[in-house]
Amino acid sequence: MRAIFVRFKDCEGPGILEPLLREKGYRISYQNAYDRRIQVFPEMHLQFDLIVLLGGPQSVADPNEQEFFKPYYKLVQSIAAMPKKKCMGICLGSQIIAKSLGGDVMVGDKGPEVGFSEVKVVDPSHPAFSGLGATSVMAFHLHEDVVKLPTNAKLLLEGSMYPNQMFSIDNRIFGFQTHLEPTLSMLQVWLQVHKEFIAKGNGDFSDLESKQKQMFGSANQIFRNIINL
């Protein structure tokens, strides 16, 4: 099995996802979309079993960025048309998925959502939450754009500031507006790299290490479940 991570920012990598995929036997590749000299991997949806679109500072809501995003919209649409292919999108990646499949993306009316908060498990019986045994999970936020879900999407995690935090389509395409994947070292880098954006919000960054550890426990279970679907 083959998986590819599409990175839209050099410091926004797969975090805990990569070792989970390697453990399952996936061979891993990367596409660095932030380097605009690089073309989209040809027929990516035919070459890989799982495609993961990661986060980044670009905005799907920006009309000036639509030419940049067009190949990724087409990619997601191609994946959706192939029943045996899987796709995950995180933050920006989830917005690309939503926009590609009939949803929409807009700037949130409450300003940036940053830092840690609990998000609600909407349907504990969903297979993504098998063995979780919790009604909420710790999550990390770093976004201002928000998604309107495609009509065939199922909401899985709900936030108090912005509700649409995780969704699925046909249990093989998953979007995470929130971040569950960061390691502690990733978060420490993000606090520096994104400090100007973070300063625009009013989030919880206390007890970074303990909250990341708490987040890891539930994220590890959720990602394992999705990989095994």
mmCIF file of C-alpha atoms in Angstrom:
data_model
loop_
_atom_site.group_PDB
_atom_site.id
_atom_site.type_symbol
_atom_site.label_atom_id
_atom_site.label_comp_id
_atom_site.label_asym_id
_atom_site.label_seq_id
_atom_site.Cartn_x
_atom_site.Cartn_y
_atom_site.Cartn_z
ATOM 1 C CA MET A 1 0.000 0.000 0.000
ATOM 2 C CA ARG A 2 1.147 3.538 -0.758
ATOM 3 C CA ALA A 3 0.323 6.856 0.905
ATOM 4 C CA ILE A 4 1.342 10.398 0.035
ATOM 5 C CA PHE A 5 1.360 13.481 2.248
ATOM 6 C CA VAL A 6 0.782 16.791 0.451
ATOM 7 C CA ARG A 7 2.406 19.568 2.481
ATOM 8 C CA PHE A 8 1.339 23.192 2.045
ATOM 9 C CA LYS A 9 3.778 24.495 4.689
ATOM 10 C CA ASP A 10 7.167 22.978 5.469
ATOM 11 C CA CYS A 11 6.553 22.832 9.238
ATOM 12 C CA GLU A 12 3.041 21.385 8.943
ATOM 13 C CA GLY A 13 3.842 17.724 8.499
ATOM 14 C CA PRO A 14 1.976 14.490 9.271
ATOM 15 C CA GLY A 15 2.950 14.295 12.947
ATOM 16 C CA ILE A 16 1.733 11.089 14.568
ATOM 17 C CA LEU A 17 0.090 9.916 11.333
ATOM 18 C CA GLU A 18 3.239 8.822 9.533
ATOM 19 C CA PRO A 19 4.403 6.191 12.064
ATOM 20 C CA LEU A 20 0.871 4.782 12.242
ATOM 21 C CA LEU A 21 0.806 4.334 8.479
ATOM 22 C CA ARG A 22 4.275 2.787 8.399
ATOM 23 C CA GLU A 23 3.206 0.410 11.149
ATOM 24 C CA LYS A 24 0.325 -0.668 8.906
ATOM 25 C CA GLY A 25 2.721 -1.327 6.028
ATOM 26 C CA TYR A 26 2.248 1.812 3.941
ATOM 27 C CA ARG A 27 5.119 3.151 1.842
ATOM 28 C CA ILE A 28 5.251 6.935 2.300
ATOM 29 C CA SER A 29 5.867 9.716 -0.222
ATOM 30 C CA TYR A 30 5.685 13.512 0.017
ATOM 31 C CA GLN A 31 4.545 16.292 -2.301
ATOM 32 C CA ASN A 32 5.728 19.757 -1.233
ATOM 33 C CA ALA A 33 2.921 21.908 -2.589
ATOM 34 C CA TYR A 34 4.341 25.008 -0.880
ATOM 35 C CA ASP A 35 7.078 25.006 -3.558
ATOM 36 C CA ARG A 36 5.033 26.347 -6.444
ATOM 37 C CA ARG A 37 7.694 25.357 -8.973
ATOM 38 C CA ILE A 38 6.657 21.722 -8.383
ATOM 39 C CA GLN A 39 3.779 20.293 -10.405
ATOM 40 C CA VAL A 40 1.132 18.103 -8.777
ATOM 41 C CA PHE A 41 2.198 14.445 -8.822
ATOM 42 C CA PRO A 42 0.761 13.068 -12.102
ATOM 43 C CA GLU A 43 -2.396 10.994 -11.628
ATOM 44 C CA MET A 44 -1.824 10.891 -7.885
ATOM 45 C CA HIS A 45 -5.209 9.255 -7.317
ATOM 46 C CA LEU A 46 -4.099 6.274 -9.436
ATOM 47 C CA GLN A 47 -0.677 5.890 -7.847
ATOM 48 C CA PHE A 48 -1.605 6.001 -4.149
ATOM 49 C CA ASP A 49 -4.115 4.188 -1.950
ATOM 50 C CA LEU A 50 -4.317 7.043 0.574
ATOM 51 C CA ILE A 51 -3.777 10.753 -0.061
ATOM 52 C CA VAL A 52 -3.418 13.103 2.911
ATOM 53 C CA LEU A 53 -3.742 16.861 2.346
ATOM 54 C CA LEU A 54 -2.093 18.673 5.245
ATOM 55 C CA GLY A 55 -2.390 22.188 6.657
ATOM 56 C CA GLY A 56 -0.975 25.480 5.479
ATOM 57 C CA PRO A 57 -1.434 29.253 5.487
ATOM 58 C CA GLN A 58 -3.125 29.451 2.085
ATOM 59 C CA SER A 59 -6.852 30.203 1.974
ATOM 60 C CA VAL A 60 -9.444 28.305 -0.056
ATOM 61 C CA ALA A 61 -11.670 31.351 0.510
ATOM 62 C CA ASP A 62 -9.202 33.594 -1.359
ATOM 63 C CA PRO A 63 -10.362 34.151 -4.969
ATOM 64 C CA ASN A 64 -6.769 34.904 -5.989
ATOM 65 C CA GLU A 65 -5.647 31.403 -4.964
ATOM 66 C CA GLN A 66 -8.154 29.419 -7.021
ATOM 67 C CA GLU A 67 -5.732 28.604 -9.854
ATOM 68 C CA PHE A 68 -3.341 27.162 -7.273
ATOM 69 C CA PHE A 69 -6.064 24.997 -5.738
ATOM 70 C CA LYS A 70 -7.680 23.772 -8.984
ATOM 71 C CA PRO A 71 -5.460 20.661 -9.369
ATOM 72 C CA TYR A 72 -6.224 19.685 -5.755
ATOM 73 C CA TYR A 73 -9.970 20.140 -6.247
ATOM 74 C CA LYS A 74 -9.742 17.860 -9.282
ATOM 75 C CA LEU A 75 -7.657 15.374 -7.302
ATOM 76 C CA VAL A 76 -10.255 15.104 -4.521
ATOM 77 C CA GLN A 77 -13.064 14.750 -7.046
ATOM 78 C CA SER A 78 -11.138 11.920 -8.734
ATOM 79 C CA ILE A 79 -10.626 10.168 -5.389
ATOM 80 C CA ALA A 80 -14.324 10.490 -4.582
ATOM 81 C CA ALA A 81 -15.154 8.748 -7.860
ATOM 82 C CA MET A 82 -12.960 5.733 -7.018
ATOM 83 C CA PRO A 83 -14.591 3.629 -4.253
ATOM 84 C CA LYS A 84 -11.371 1.933 -3.112
ATOM 85 C CA LYS A 85 -9.347 5.117 -2.630
ATOM 86 C CA LYS A 86 -9.037 7.000 0.664
ATOM 87 C CA CYS A 87 -8.346 10.645 1.439
ATOM 88 C CA MET A 88 -7.764 12.649 4.589
ATOM 89 C CA GLY A 89 -7.541 16.409 4.871
ATOM 90 C CA ILE A 90 -6.281 18.374 7.868
ATOM 91 C CA CYS A 91 -7.108 22.060 8.367
ATOM 92 C CA LEU A 92 -6.437 23.520 4.884
ATOM 93 C CA GLY A 93 -6.730 19.972 3.536
ATOM 94 C CA SER A 94 -10.235 19.613 4.968
ATOM 95 C CA GLN A 95 -11.215 22.898 3.350
ATOM 96 C CA ILE A 96 -9.960 21.660 -0.027
ATOM 97 C CA ILE A 97 -12.061 18.503 0.396
ATOM 98 C CA ALA A 98 -15.178 20.457 1.371
ATOM 99 C CA LYS A 99 -14.848 22.916 -1.511
ATOM 100 C CA SER A 100 -14.148 20.114 -4.005
ATOM 101 C CA LEU A 101 -17.224 18.091 -3.104
ATOM 102 C CA GLY A 102 -19.941 20.725 -3.003
ATOM 103 C CA GLY A 103 -19.343 22.484 0.308
ATOM 104 C CA ASP A 104 -17.907 25.932 0.801
ATOM 105 C CA VAL A 105 -15.191 27.778 2.696
ATOM 106 C CA MET A 106 -15.414 31.256 4.171
ATOM 107 C CA VAL A 107 -13.651 33.424 6.723
ATOM 108 C CA GLY A 108 -15.112 32.733 10.162
ATOM 109 C CA ASP A 109 -17.206 35.520 11.647
ATOM 110 C CA LYS A 110 -15.703 35.054 15.130
ATOM 111 C CA GLY A 111 -12.083 35.580 14.167
ATOM 112 C CA PRO A 112 -9.213 33.089 14.410
ATOM 113 C CA GLU A 113 -9.659 29.916 16.450
ATOM 114 C CA VAL A 114 -6.339 29.071 18.084
ATOM 115 C CA GLY A 115 -5.010 26.918 20.895
ATOM 116 C CA PHE A 116 -6.454 23.921 22.719
ATOM 117 C CA SER A 117 -10.086 23.113 23.387
ATOM 118 C CA GLU A 118 -12.290 20.080 23.793
ATOM 119 C CA VAL A 119 -14.432 19.109 20.795
ATOM 120 C CA LYS A 120 -17.576 16.996 21.065
ATOM 121 C CA VAL A 121 -17.881 13.492 19.631
ATOM 122 C CA VAL A 122 -21.153 13.803 17.698
ATOM 123 C CA ASP A 123 -21.750 10.081 17.097
ATOM 124 C CA PRO A 124 -19.811 7.827 19.498
ATOM 125 C CA SER A 125 -21.007 4.740 17.555
ATOM 126 C CA HIS A 126 -19.169 5.824 14.400
ATOM 127 C CA PRO A 127 -16.305 3.417 13.570
ATOM 128 C CA ALA A 128 -13.770 6.277 13.689
ATOM 129 C CA PHE A 129 -14.402 6.396 17.451
ATOM 130 C CA SER A 130 -14.322 2.657 18.130
ATOM 131 C CA GLY A 131 -12.641 1.971 21.470
ATOM 132 C CA LEU A 132 -12.398 5.681 22.279
ATOM 133 C CA GLY A 133 -14.806 5.610 25.210
ATOM 134 C CA ALA A 134 -15.136 9.399 25.396
ATOM 135 C CA THR A 135 -17.735 12.021 24.538
ATOM 136 C CA SER A 136 -15.122 14.682 23.739
ATOM 137 C CA VAL A 137 -11.475 14.880 22.707
ATOM 138 C CA MET A 138 -8.716 17.418 23.176
ATOM 139 C CA ALA A 139 -7.851 19.235 19.952
ATOM 140 C CA PHE A 140 -5.564 22.024 18.767
ATOM 141 C CA HIS A 141 -6.820 24.852 16.557
ATOM 142 C CA LEU A 142 -4.950 27.101 14.144
ATOM 143 C CA HIS A 143 -7.371 28.522 11.580
ATOM 144 C CA GLU A 144 -9.635 31.366 10.631
ATOM 145 C CA ASP A 145 -11.396 29.938 7.577
ATOM 146 C CA VAL A 146 -14.321 27.606 8.244
ATOM 147 C CA VAL A 147 -16.165 25.036 6.154
ATOM 148 C CA LYS A 148 -19.755 24.547 5.109
ATOM 149 C CA LEU A 149 -20.085 20.790 4.765
ATOM 150 C CA PRO A 150 -21.007 19.041 1.514
ATOM 151 C CA THR A 151 -24.564 17.715 1.631
ATOM 152 C CA ASN A 152 -23.378 14.085 1.800
ATOM 153 C CA ALA A 153 -20.885 14.707 4.624
ATOM 154 C CA LYS A 154 -21.442 13.425 8.162
ATOM 155 C CA LEU A 155 -20.318 15.664 11.041
ATOM 156 C CA LEU A 156 -18.163 13.708 13.509
ATOM 157 C CA LEU A 157 -16.505 16.270 15.821
ATOM 158 C CA GLU A 158 -18.193 19.520 16.822
ATOM 159 C CA GLY A 159 -16.550 22.604 18.315
ATOM 160 C CA SER A 160 -18.038 25.336 20.470
ATOM 161 C CA MET A 161 -16.557 28.267 18.524
ATOM 162 C CA TYR A 162 -16.857 26.807 15.036
ATOM 163 C CA PRO A 163 -18.922 23.608 14.845
ATOM 164 C CA ASN A 164 -17.567 21.719 11.815
ATOM 165 C CA GLN A 165 -14.343 20.235 13.192
ATOM 166 C CA MET A 166 -14.333 16.742 11.624
ATOM 167 C CA PHE A 167 -16.468 15.153 8.931
ATOM 168 C CA SER A 168 -16.579 12.049 6.768
ATOM 169 C CA ILE A 169 -17.928 11.105 3.365
ATOM 170 C CA ASP A 170 -18.616 7.419 2.712
ATOM 171 C CA ASN A 171 -16.249 6.506 5.583
ATOM 172 C CA ARG A 172 -13.228 6.839 3.267
ATOM 173 C CA ILE A 173 -12.861 10.602 2.910
ATOM 174 C CA PHE A 174 -12.220 12.406 6.188
ATOM 175 C CA GLY A 175 -11.781 16.099 6.873
ATOM 176 C CA PHE A 176 -10.311 17.521 10.094
ATOM 177 C CA GLN A 177 -10.691 21.277 10.484
ATOM 178 C CA THR A 178 -8.970 20.907 13.822
ATOM 179 C CA HIS A 179 -5.501 19.455 14.397
ATOM 180 C CA LEU A 180 -5.145 16.114 16.182
ATOM 181 C CA GLU A 181 -1.855 15.088 14.541
ATOM 182 C CA PRO A 182 0.816 17.452 15.975
ATOM 183 C CA THR A 183 3.666 16.153 18.084
ATOM 184 C CA LEU A 184 4.936 18.301 20.941
ATOM 185 C CA SER A 185 7.925 19.446 18.892
ATOM 186 C CA MET A 186 5.612 20.472 16.026
ATOM 187 C CA LEU A 187 3.500 22.576 18.380
ATOM 188 C CA GLN A 188 6.584 24.275 19.765
ATOM 189 C CA VAL A 189 7.664 25.213 16.241
ATOM 190 C CA TRP A 190 4.176 26.415 15.309
ATOM 191 C CA LEU A 191 4.063 28.766 18.288
ATOM 192 C CA GLN A 192 7.053 30.572 16.801
ATOM 193 C CA VAL A 193 6.284 30.310 13.084
ATOM 194 C CA HIS A 194 2.622 31.332 13.454
ATOM 195 C CA LYS A 195 2.991 33.724 16.400
ATOM 196 C CA GLU A 196 1.574 36.731 14.533
ATOM 197 C CA PHE A 197 -1.540 34.803 13.527
ATOM 198 C CA ILE A 198 -1.896 33.290 17.006
ATOM 199 C CA ALA A 199 -1.777 36.792 18.519
ATOM 200 C CA LYS A 200 -4.998 37.648 16.654
ATOM 201 C CA GLY A 201 -6.912 34.989 18.594
ATOM 202 C CA ASN A 202 -7.599 34.246 22.226
ATOM 203 C CA GLY A 203 -6.787 30.579 22.707
ATOM 204 C CA ASP A 204 -5.526 28.280 25.433
ATOM 205 C CA PHE A 205 -1.822 27.466 25.152
ATOM 206 C CA SER A 206 -1.297 26.497 28.779
ATOM 207 C CA ASP A 207 0.241 23.155 29.795
ATOM 208 C CA LEU A 208 1.330 22.484 26.217
ATOM 209 C CA GLU A 209 3.032 19.183 27.002
ATOM 210 C CA SER A 210 0.225 17.663 29.082
ATOM 211 C CA LYS A 211 -2.499 18.751 26.642
ATOM 212 C CA GLN A 212 -0.562 17.352 23.681
ATOM 213 C CA LYS A 213 -0.164 14.080 25.566
ATOM 214 C CA GLN A 214 -3.906 14.000 26.246
ATOM 215 C CA MET A 215 -4.637 14.795 22.595
ATOM 216 C CA PHE A 216 -2.257 12.068 21.432
ATOM 217 C CA GLY A 217 -4.177 9.361 23.282
ATOM 218 C CA SER A 218 -7.467 10.011 21.496
ATOM 219 C CA ALA A 219 -5.910 11.022 18.158
ATOM 220 C CA ASN A 220 -3.901 7.816 18.043
ATOM 221 C CA GLN A 221 -7.103 5.776 18.415
ATOM 222 C CA ILE A 222 -9.065 7.823 15.876
ATOM 223 C CA PHE A 223 -6.353 7.685 13.224
ATOM 224 C CA ARG A 224 -5.831 3.948 13.746
ATOM 225 C CA ASN A 225 -9.538 3.374 13.295
ATOM 226 C CA ILE A 226 -9.646 5.382 10.080
ATOM 227 C CA ILE A 227 -6.586 3.624 8.663
ATOM 228 C CA ASN A 228 -8.221 0.263 9.378
ATOM 229 C CA LEU A 229 -11.559 1.076 7.742
#
